[in-house]
Amino acid sequence: GATTAPTFEGSGELNIYGSTILQNGMTYSVTSTRFRTTDAATITTNGVSMGTNYSQVIYLNGAGSLTLLDDFSTNGQILLQKGTFNTNDKNVTFYTLTSAYNTGSKVLNLGASNLYSTTPYNAAINTLAPDLTLNAGTSHVHVSGSLNNDVSVQYKGGDNFYDITFEEPNAT
C-alpha cells in the first residue's frame, strides 16, 4: 500500500471490473462507482466510506458477484442493477439501497448482516424490481434518519425480510 493515505476523488464515472481493496485512512469521493464484474469479485474497504454525500452512487451492474469482506459504508446510494451482491454477514451503511427495474437478473444475499439506512426521505430500501431475488437470511434492517418525512421499506409480494427496525418515529 501507499506510505501515506491517498485521496481518490472524481466527478465522473469509475468502472471497476474486479476485486477492490481500499487503504485504511484514505479518502474516497467518486460521484459514480460502477462495479461491473463478470466473475466473482470481492471488496475490502478497511473502514473507508465509499462516498461522502447522498448524490454519489455505487452501482452494482456486472453479471458476476460482488462479496463484501468487511463492513461497507457509503453516504450515497447503492443501486443493484444486475448480478449478485453478497453482504457476507457484514454491516452495511447507506443512504438508500434500490433494485433497478428491467436491467437484468439480480440477487441480493443479506445473510446475517445489519443494514443501516440513513435516508431522511422516501424508500430506505426498495426491492420492487420484478427481476430481483431477495435472500434475507437472518439480516436486520435499521431504518433511521427521518426529518419529519415518511421513510419506508418498499418490497414486492413474496419478498420477506427477517428483522426491520424503524428507529425514527416518522418512519413507516
PDB file of C-alpha atoms in Angstrom:
ATOM      1  CA  GLY A   1       0.000   0.000   0.000  1.00  0.00           C
ATOM      2  CA  ALA A   2       0.881   3.654  -0.143  1.00  0.00           C
ATOM      3  CA  THR A   3       3.036   5.157   2.602  1.00  0.00           C
ATOM      4  CA  THR A   4       0.531   7.986   3.111  1.00  0.00           C
ATOM      5  CA  ALA A   5      -3.254   7.851   2.930  1.00  0.00           C
ATOM      6  CA  PRO A   6      -4.257   8.655  -0.662  1.00  0.00           C
ATOM      7  CA  THR A   7      -7.187  10.755  -1.813  1.00  0.00           C
ATOM      8  CA  PHE A   8      -9.318   9.199  -4.527  1.00  0.00           C
ATOM      9  CA  GLU A   9     -11.895  11.592  -5.920  1.00  0.00           C
ATOM     10  CA  GLY A  10     -13.592  12.464  -9.149  1.00  0.00           C
ATOM     11  CA  SER A  11     -16.781  13.865 -10.622  1.00  0.00           C
ATOM     12  CA  GLY A  12     -17.057  11.283 -13.382  1.00  0.00           C
ATOM     13  CA  GLU A  13     -17.740   7.576 -13.578  1.00  0.00           C
ATOM     14  CA  LEU A  14     -15.277   4.986 -12.259  1.00  0.00           C
ATOM     15  CA  ASN A  15     -15.669   1.454 -13.638  1.00  0.00           C
ATOM     16  CA  ILE A  16     -14.275  -1.446 -11.587  1.00  0.00           C
ATOM     17  CA  TYR A  17     -14.114  -4.875 -13.239  1.00  0.00           C
ATOM     18  CA  GLY A  18     -12.566  -6.959 -10.451  1.00  0.00           C
ATOM     19  CA  SER A  19     -11.848  -7.044  -6.750  1.00  0.00           C
ATOM     20  CA  THR A  20     -11.100  -3.874  -4.774  1.00  0.00           C
ATOM     21  CA  ILE A  21      -9.046  -3.170  -1.652  1.00  0.00           C
ATOM     22  CA  LEU A  22      -9.069   0.343  -0.168  1.00  0.00           C
ATOM     23  CA  GLN A  23      -6.315   1.590   2.132  1.00  0.00           C
ATOM     24  CA  ASN A  24      -7.211   2.443   5.723  1.00  0.00           C
ATOM     25  CA  GLY A  25      -7.342   6.216   6.209  1.00  0.00           C
ATOM     26  CA  MET A  26      -7.742   7.126   2.552  1.00  0.00           C
ATOM     27  CA  THR A  27     -10.414   9.500   1.229  1.00  0.00           C
ATOM     28  CA  TYR A  28     -12.808   8.077  -1.371  1.00  0.00           C
ATOM     29  CA  SER A  29     -15.142  10.572  -3.019  1.00  0.00           C
ATOM     30  CA  VAL A  30     -16.216   9.495  -6.510  1.00  0.00           C
ATOM     31  CA  THR A  31     -19.533  10.621  -7.983  1.00  0.00           C
ATOM     32  CA  SER A  32     -20.335   7.324  -9.695  1.00  0.00           C
ATOM     33  CA  THR A  33     -18.653   3.981  -8.986  1.00  0.00           C
ATOM     34  CA  ARG A  34     -19.762   1.056 -11.153  1.00  0.00           C
ATOM     35  CA  PHE A  35     -18.816  -2.474 -10.167  1.00  0.00           C
ATOM     36  CA  ARG A  36     -19.011  -4.346 -13.476  1.00  0.00           C
ATOM     37  CA  THR A  37     -17.516  -7.722 -12.636  1.00  0.00           C
ATOM     38  CA  THR A  38     -18.439 -10.699 -14.809  1.00  0.00           C
ATOM     39  CA  ASP A  39     -16.899 -13.200 -12.366  1.00  0.00           C
ATOM     40  CA  ALA A  40     -16.685 -13.452  -8.590  1.00  0.00           C
ATOM     41  CA  ALA A  41     -15.125 -10.314  -7.061  1.00  0.00           C
ATOM     42  CA  THR A  42     -14.653  -9.009  -3.526  1.00  0.00           C
ATOM     43  CA  ILE A  43     -14.367  -5.630  -1.879  1.00  0.00           C
ATOM     44  CA  THR A  44     -12.382  -4.756   1.229  1.00  0.00           C
ATOM     45  CA  THR A  45     -12.903  -1.176   2.431  1.00  0.00           C
ATOM     46  CA  ASN A  46     -10.658  -1.221   5.522  1.00  0.00           C
ATOM     47  CA  GLY A  47     -13.028   1.267   7.194  1.00  0.00           C
ATOM     48  CA  VAL A  48     -13.121   3.707   4.259  1.00  0.00           C
ATOM     49  CA  SER A  49     -16.549   5.109   3.351  1.00  0.00           C
ATOM     50  CA  MET A  50     -17.182   4.919  -0.404  1.00  0.00           C
ATOM     51  CA  GLY A  51     -18.999   8.198  -0.853  1.00  0.00           C
ATOM     52  CA  THR A  52     -19.346  11.361   1.128  1.00  0.00           C
ATOM     53  CA  ASN A  53     -22.844  12.518   0.178  1.00  0.00           C
ATOM     54  CA  TYR A  54     -26.230  11.186  -0.934  1.00  0.00           C
ATOM     55  CA  SER A  55     -25.771  12.147  -4.601  1.00  0.00           C
ATOM     56  CA  GLN A  56     -22.891   9.695  -5.005  1.00  0.00           C
ATOM     57  CA  VAL A  57     -23.978   6.316  -6.330  1.00  0.00           C
ATOM     58  CA  ILE A  58     -22.457   2.848  -6.027  1.00  0.00           C
ATOM     59  CA  TYR A  59     -23.780   0.834  -8.995  1.00  0.00           C
ATOM     60  CA  LEU A  60     -23.650  -2.948  -8.893  1.00  0.00           C
ATOM     61  CA  ASN A  61     -24.180  -3.858 -12.523  1.00  0.00           C
ATOM     62  CA  GLY A  62     -21.895  -6.695 -13.558  1.00  0.00           C
ATOM     63  CA  ALA A  63     -23.214 -10.140 -14.423  1.00  0.00           C
ATOM     64  CA  GLY A  64     -20.949 -11.687 -11.763  1.00  0.00           C
ATOM     65  CA  SER A  65     -20.984 -11.413  -7.986  1.00  0.00           C
ATOM     66  CA  LEU A  66     -19.586  -8.895  -5.521  1.00  0.00           C
ATOM     67  CA  THR A  67     -18.927 -10.070  -1.963  1.00  0.00           C
ATOM     68  CA  LEU A  68     -18.046  -7.845   0.999  1.00  0.00           C
ATOM     69  CA  LEU A  69     -15.007  -8.942   3.016  1.00  0.00           C
ATOM     70  CA  ASP A  70     -15.512  -6.300   5.731  1.00  0.00           C
ATOM     71  CA  ASP A  71     -18.071  -3.687   6.775  1.00  0.00           C
ATOM     72  CA  PHE A  72     -19.214  -1.406   3.952  1.00  0.00           C
ATOM     73  CA  SER A  73     -20.245   2.230   4.277  1.00  0.00           C
ATOM     74  CA  THR A  74     -21.368   4.968   1.904  1.00  0.00           C
ATOM     75  CA  ASN A  75     -23.256   8.200   2.499  1.00  0.00           C
ATOM     76  CA  GLY A  76     -24.555   7.678  -1.028  1.00  0.00           C
ATOM     77  CA  GLN A  77     -26.928   5.304  -2.734  1.00  0.00           C
ATOM     78  CA  ILE A  78     -26.417   1.634  -3.608  1.00  0.00           C
ATOM     79  CA  LEU A  79     -28.177   0.687  -6.846  1.00  0.00           C
ATOM     80  CA  LEU A  80     -28.356  -3.024  -7.688  1.00  0.00           C
ATOM     81  CA  GLN A  81     -28.780  -3.306 -11.463  1.00  0.00           C
ATOM     82  CA  LYS A  82     -27.687  -6.878 -12.178  1.00  0.00           C
ATOM     83  CA  GLY A  83     -25.532  -9.636 -10.780  1.00  0.00           C
ATOM     84  CA  THR A  84     -25.276 -10.864  -7.205  1.00  0.00           C
ATOM     85  CA  PHE A  85     -24.488  -8.765  -4.138  1.00  0.00           C
ATOM     86  CA  ASN A  86     -23.386 -10.770  -1.103  1.00  0.00           C
ATOM     87  CA  THR A  87     -23.214  -8.748   2.099  1.00  0.00           C
ATOM     88  CA  ASN A  88     -21.472 -11.745   3.696  1.00  0.00           C
ATOM     89  CA  ASP A  89     -22.756 -11.102   7.242  1.00  0.00           C
ATOM     90  CA  LYS A  90     -21.032  -7.676   7.289  1.00  0.00           C
ATOM     91  CA  ASN A  91     -22.523  -4.358   8.427  1.00  0.00           C
ATOM     92  CA  VAL A  92     -23.683  -2.207   5.508  1.00  0.00           C
ATOM     93  CA  THR A  93     -24.459   1.519   5.897  1.00  0.00           C
ATOM     94  CA  PHE A  94     -26.013   3.509   3.054  1.00  0.00           C
ATOM     95  CA  TYR A  95     -28.370   6.354   2.197  1.00  0.00           C
ATOM     96  CA  THR A  96     -30.685   4.120   0.136  1.00  0.00           C
ATOM     97  CA  LEU A  97     -30.462   0.639  -1.375  1.00  0.00           C
ATOM     98  CA  THR A  98     -32.537   0.201  -4.515  1.00  0.00           C
ATOM     99  CA  SER A  99     -33.081  -2.516  -7.103  1.00  0.00           C
ATOM    100  CA  ALA A 100     -33.336  -1.109 -10.636  1.00  0.00           C
ATOM    101  CA  TYR A 101     -36.119  -2.192 -12.996  1.00  0.00           C
ATOM    102  CA  ASN A 102     -35.508  -4.178 -16.190  1.00  0.00           C
ATOM    103  CA  THR A 103     -31.719  -4.070 -16.024  1.00  0.00           C
ATOM    104  CA  GLY A 104     -31.056  -7.802 -15.753  1.00  0.00           C
ATOM    105  CA  SER A 105     -31.335 -10.601 -13.262  1.00  0.00           C
ATOM    106  CA  LYS A 106     -30.111  -9.690  -9.783  1.00  0.00           C
ATOM    107  CA  VAL A 107     -29.744 -11.385  -6.414  1.00  0.00           C
ATOM    108  CA  LEU A 108     -29.399  -9.715  -3.026  1.00  0.00           C
ATOM    109  CA  ASN A 109     -27.981 -12.060  -0.372  1.00  0.00           C
ATOM    110  CA  LEU A 110     -28.135 -10.418   3.066  1.00  0.00           C
ATOM    111  CA  GLY A 111     -27.026 -13.304   5.303  1.00  0.00           C
ATOM    112  CA  ALA A 112     -26.753 -12.200   8.943  1.00  0.00           C
ATOM    113  CA  SER A 113     -25.831  -8.598   8.052  1.00  0.00           C
ATOM    114  CA  ASN A 114     -27.006  -5.465   9.819  1.00  0.00           C
ATOM    115  CA  LEU A 115     -28.102  -2.896   7.237  1.00  0.00           C
ATOM    116  CA  TYR A 116     -28.333   0.760   8.245  1.00  0.00           C
ATOM    117  CA  SER A 117     -30.209   3.246   6.053  1.00  0.00           C
ATOM    118  CA  THR A 118     -29.669   6.919   6.832  1.00  0.00           C
ATOM    119  CA  THR A 119     -32.106   8.424   4.311  1.00  0.00           C
ATOM    120  CA  PRO A 120     -34.437  11.143   5.570  1.00  0.00           C
ATOM    121  CA  TYR A 121     -36.741  10.665   2.548  1.00  0.00           C
ATOM    122  CA  ASN A 122     -38.835   8.014   0.816  1.00  0.00           C
ATOM    123  CA  ALA A 123     -37.664   4.412   0.440  1.00  0.00           C
ATOM    124  CA  ALA A 124     -34.716   3.359   2.580  1.00  0.00           C
ATOM    125  CA  ILE A 125     -34.740   0.011   0.763  1.00  0.00           C
ATOM    126  CA  ASN A 126     -36.607  -0.786  -2.450  1.00  0.00           C
ATOM    127  CA  THR A 127     -36.804  -4.394  -3.679  1.00  0.00           C
ATOM    128  CA  LEU A 128     -39.737  -3.833  -6.063  1.00  0.00           C
ATOM    129  CA  ALA A 129     -37.863  -4.832  -9.247  1.00  0.00           C
ATOM    130  CA  PRO A 130     -39.502  -7.997 -10.639  1.00  0.00           C
ATOM    131  CA  ASP A 131     -36.124  -9.463 -11.696  1.00  0.00           C
ATOM    132  CA  LEU A 132     -34.676  -9.327  -8.147  1.00  0.00           C
ATOM    133  CA  THR A 133     -34.320 -12.334  -5.862  1.00  0.00           C
ATOM    134  CA  LEU A 134     -34.081 -11.321  -2.198  1.00  0.00           C
ATOM    135  CA  ASN A 135     -32.455 -13.766   0.221  1.00  0.00           C
ATOM    136  CA  ALA A 136     -32.838 -12.046   3.583  1.00  0.00           C
ATOM    137  CA  GLY A 137     -31.220 -14.721   5.753  1.00  0.00           C
ATOM    138  CA  THR A 138     -31.270 -13.534   9.381  1.00  0.00           C
ATOM    139  CA  SER A 139     -30.370  -9.944   8.481  1.00  0.00           C
ATOM    140  CA  HIS A 140     -31.589  -6.903  10.396  1.00  0.00           C
ATOM    141  CA  VAL A 141     -32.558  -3.699   8.570  1.00  0.00           C
ATOM    142  CA  HIS A 142     -32.285  -0.498  10.642  1.00  0.00           C
ATOM    143  CA  VAL A 143     -34.146   2.490   9.178  1.00  0.00           C
ATOM    144  CA  SER A 144     -33.228   5.890  10.616  1.00  0.00           C
ATOM    145  CA  GLY A 145     -32.521   9.451   9.558  1.00  0.00           C
ATOM    146  CA  SER A 146     -36.082  10.731   9.278  1.00  0.00           C
ATOM    147  CA  LEU A 147     -36.511  14.502   9.105  1.00  0.00           C
ATOM    148  CA  ASN A 148     -40.282  14.601   9.616  1.00  0.00           C
ATOM    149  CA  ASN A 149     -40.775  12.698   6.362  1.00  0.00           C
ATOM    150  CA  ASP A 150     -42.203   9.249   5.798  1.00  0.00           C
ATOM    151  CA  VAL A 151     -39.399   6.739   5.329  1.00  0.00           C
ATOM    152  CA  SER A 152     -40.292   3.243   4.185  1.00  0.00           C
ATOM    153  CA  VAL A 153     -39.110  -0.151   3.048  1.00  0.00           C
ATOM    154  CA  GLN A 154     -40.715  -0.975  -0.306  1.00  0.00           C
ATOM    155  CA  TYR A 155     -40.941  -4.598  -1.448  1.00  0.00           C
ATOM    156  CA  LYS A 156     -42.896  -6.800  -3.814  1.00  0.00           C
ATOM    157  CA  GLY A 157     -45.089  -9.751  -2.904  1.00  0.00           C
ATOM    158  CA  GLY A 158     -43.011 -12.760  -1.980  1.00  0.00           C
ATOM    159  CA  ASP A 159     -40.118 -10.712  -0.583  1.00  0.00           C
ATOM    160  CA  ASN A 160     -39.509 -11.433   3.077  1.00  0.00           C
ATOM    161  CA  PHE A 161     -37.193  -9.563   5.398  1.00  0.00           C
ATOM    162  CA  TYR A 162     -36.067 -11.145   8.661  1.00  0.00           C
ATOM    163  CA  ASP A 163     -35.952  -8.128  11.036  1.00  0.00           C
ATOM    164  CA  ILE A 164     -36.721  -4.476  10.338  1.00  0.00           C
ATOM    165  CA  THR A 165     -36.463  -1.764  12.978  1.00  0.00           C
ATOM    166  CA  PHE A 166     -37.780   1.731  12.312  1.00  0.00           C
ATOM    167  CA  GLU A 167     -35.656   3.842  14.616  1.00  0.00           C
ATOM    168  CA  GLU A 168     -37.334   7.197  13.968  1.00  0.00           C
ATOM    169  CA  PRO A 169     -40.932   7.998  14.905  1.00  0.00           C
ATOM    170  CA  ASN A 170     -41.929   9.081  11.366  1.00  0.00           C
ATOM    171  CA  ALA A 171     -40.590   6.003   9.586  1.00  0.00           C
ATOM    172  CA  THR A 172     -43.160   3.501   8.244  1.00  0.00           C
TER     173      THR A 172
END
